[in-house]
C-alpha positions as a printed Julia matrix, in Angstrom:
211×3 Matrix{Float64}:
   0.0    0.0    0.0
   1.43   3.47  -0.86
   2.33   5.89   1.92
  -0.64   7.83   3.28
  -0.98  11.45   2.24
  -1.62  14.16   4.87
  -5.19  15.26   5.46
  -6.23  18.33   3.51
  -8.6   19.52   6.24
  -8.3   18.72   9.97
 -11.29  17.04  11.61
 -11.97  15.87  15.14
  -9.7   13.05  16.22
 -12.67  10.84  17.07
 -14.2   11.46  13.64
 -10.99  10.59  11.83
 -10.44   7.4   13.85
 -14.03   6.22  13.39
 -13.83   6.79   9.65
 -10.58   4.87   9.27
 -11.82   1.97  11.39
 -14.86   1.68   9.12
 -12.74   1.86   5.98
 -10.33  -0.78   7.27
 -13.13  -2.92   8.77
 -11.37  -2.95  12.13
 -12.7   -2.41  15.66
 -11.82  -0.09  18.58
 -10.81  -3.21  20.49
  -8.24  -4.17  17.85
  -6.92  -0.61  17.85
  -6.67  -0.67  21.65
  -4.63  -3.88  21.52
  -2.28  -2.4   18.92
  -1.73   0.76  20.99
  -1.53  -1.13  24.33
  -4.38   0.71  26.03
  -7.59  -0.54  27.6
 -10.6   -1.12  25.4
 -12.6    1.35  27.53
 -10.0    4.09  26.99
 -10.0    3.63  23.22
 -13.79   3.34  23.03
 -14.15   6.68  24.82
 -11.61   8.3   22.49
 -13.3    6.92  19.38
 -16.75   7.98  20.59
 -15.57  11.5   21.39
 -16.27  11.11  25.11
 -12.59  11.72  25.87
 -10.74  14.86  24.75
  -7.9   14.1   22.33
  -4.48  13.67  23.96
  -1.91  16.42  23.43
  -0.35  16.58  19.92
   3.05  15.54  21.31
   1.74  12.21  22.63
   3.8   10.02  20.31
   3.23   7.07  22.66
  -0.36   7.01  21.39
  -0.42   8.73  18.02
   2.49   6.88  16.39
   1.06   3.36  16.88
  -2.45   4.65  16.11
  -1.29   6.13  12.81
   0.49   2.89  11.92
  -2.58   0.76  12.66
  -4.97   3.13  10.88
  -2.56   3.65   7.95
  -2.62   7.41   8.39
   0.06   9.98   7.68
   2.18  10.43  10.82
   1.05  14.08  11.21
  -2.69  13.56  10.76
  -3.67  12.73  14.34
  -1.37  15.32  16.01
  -2.61  18.02  13.61
  -6.25  17.19  14.28
  -5.58  17.11  18.03
  -3.83  20.49  17.92
  -6.72  22.14  16.1
  -9.37  20.52  18.3
  -7.59  21.41  21.54
  -6.98  24.99  20.36
 -10.72  25.56  20.35
 -10.45  25.69  24.13
  -8.81  29.08  23.65
  -5.91  28.4   26.01
  -7.79  29.87  28.96
  -6.08  29.33  32.31
  -8.54  27.85  34.8
  -7.82  27.89  38.51
  -6.52  24.54  39.8
  -8.29  22.54  42.46
  -7.89  24.23  45.91
  -6.43  21.06  47.45
  -3.89  20.8   44.62
  -2.92  24.46  45.06
  -2.45  23.9   48.8
  -0.11  20.97  48.15
   1.83  22.92  45.52
   2.19  25.95  47.79
   3.74  23.68  50.41
   6.74  23.23  48.1
   7.72  26.9   47.97
   9.36  29.27  50.46
   7.09  30.42  53.34
   7.57  34.05  52.35
   6.41  33.25  48.85
   3.44  31.36  50.26
   2.38  34.49  52.19
   2.62  36.62  49.06
   0.23  34.27  47.28
  -2.29  34.25  50.1
  -2.56  38.03  49.74
  -3.41  37.75  46.04
  -7.1   37.63  45.04
  -8.68  34.29  44.23
  -9.67  35.61  40.82
  -7.96  37.64  38.13
  -4.16  37.69  38.24
  -3.98  35.41  41.27
  -6.01  32.68  39.62
  -4.09  32.97  36.35
  -0.72  32.79  38.14
  -1.79  29.71  40.1
  -2.79  28.01  36.84
   0.58  28.84  35.25
   2.53  27.46  38.23
   0.56  24.23  38.5
   0.72  23.77  34.73
   4.51  24.03  34.65
   5.0   21.69  37.59
   2.64  19.24  35.9
   4.7   19.36  32.71
   7.82  18.39  34.69
   6.05  15.49  36.4
   4.6   14.28  33.1
   8.1   14.29  31.61
   9.14  11.74  34.24
   6.07   9.63  33.49
   6.84   9.59  29.74
  10.26   8.14  30.54
   8.59   5.47  32.72
   6.36   4.49  29.81
   9.41   4.0   27.59
  10.86   1.49  30.07
   8.53  -1.47  29.47
  10.65  -3.89  31.52
  10.76  -1.53  34.49
   7.01  -0.94  34.23
   6.32  -4.68  34.19
   8.48  -5.14  37.27
   6.66  -2.3   39.03
   3.29  -3.8   38.09
   4.26  -7.15  39.6
   5.49  -5.41  42.74
   2.24  -3.45  43.06
   0.06  -6.49  42.44
  -1.52  -5.28  39.18
  -1.27  -6.14  35.5
   1.08  -4.43  33.1
  -1.87  -2.88  31.27
  -3.3   -1.5   34.53
   0.06   0.06  35.43
   0.46   1.47  31.93
  -3.06   2.92  31.93
  -2.43   4.7   35.24
   0.5    6.52  33.64
  -1.41   7.24  30.44
  -4.34   8.66  32.39
  -1.95  11.0   34.2
  -0.5   12.19  30.89
  -4.03  13.17  29.86
  -4.41  15.39  32.93
  -4.37  19.2   32.57
  -3.65  21.78  35.24
  -7.32  22.37  36.01
  -8.15  18.64  36.14
  -5.18  17.6   38.3
  -6.44  16.01  41.52
  -4.87  15.95  44.96
  -4.29  12.19  44.56
  -2.5   12.77  41.23
  -0.42  15.45  42.86
   0.61  13.22  45.76
   1.38  10.25  43.51
   3.21  11.93  40.64
   4.13  15.56  41.4
   5.29  15.68  45.03
   7.66  12.67  44.76
   9.51  14.35  41.89
   9.6   18.07  42.77
  11.39  19.27  45.9
  10.8   23.01  45.64
   9.94  25.84  43.28
   9.96  29.61  43.08
   8.74  32.14  40.54
   9.63  35.67  39.49
   6.29  37.4   39.62
   7.05  40.01  36.97
   8.51  37.7   34.31
   6.88  34.47  35.55
  10.19  32.66  35.11
  10.21  29.62  37.39
  13.0   27.77  39.19
  12.09  24.15  39.85
  14.25  21.9   42.07
  13.9   18.17  41.46
  14.2   15.48  44.1
  17.32  13.36  43.86
């Protein structure tokens, strides 16, 4: 079969995947097996019940494109356009998450944040901080996903299947700053980040990792 040509017009990721599955006479279950995700995860993505993963999620989009015989840029391009419709608005993180994150910075900096209003600049700044810390934690998780042997060992140690362990990491990679939960924060963010600080004028952050 000749190499797939790029899409001329981006569509929703779910729409593109459904169309290709029909054309290839394949099922969401078969796609899930090829991508090494749960059938429920893939079914939600195909049905449009789950927002498309970030365009840089090569762990998902590369094997999906191969299975669906799509051009390598089709799914990331569609995801980028679909996610851009959100407008990039910063939404305030969960109060419990913000409390945990504040505990990682200098007490003086904590006091400066408590004096800021809950809305406006204060809310936007909190979203920026949580978002950047989340990006760092997700970088660690991507490296865990690449180590299949290590992940299988961890799954055995934790008394779960490899797929269950893999899905826990994939679900975390789908999290955004405003959907990050306190449990996610305690499991993935706090064990990896020791401290942080931010320059309020430039919003440049210094993030100290745990050894």
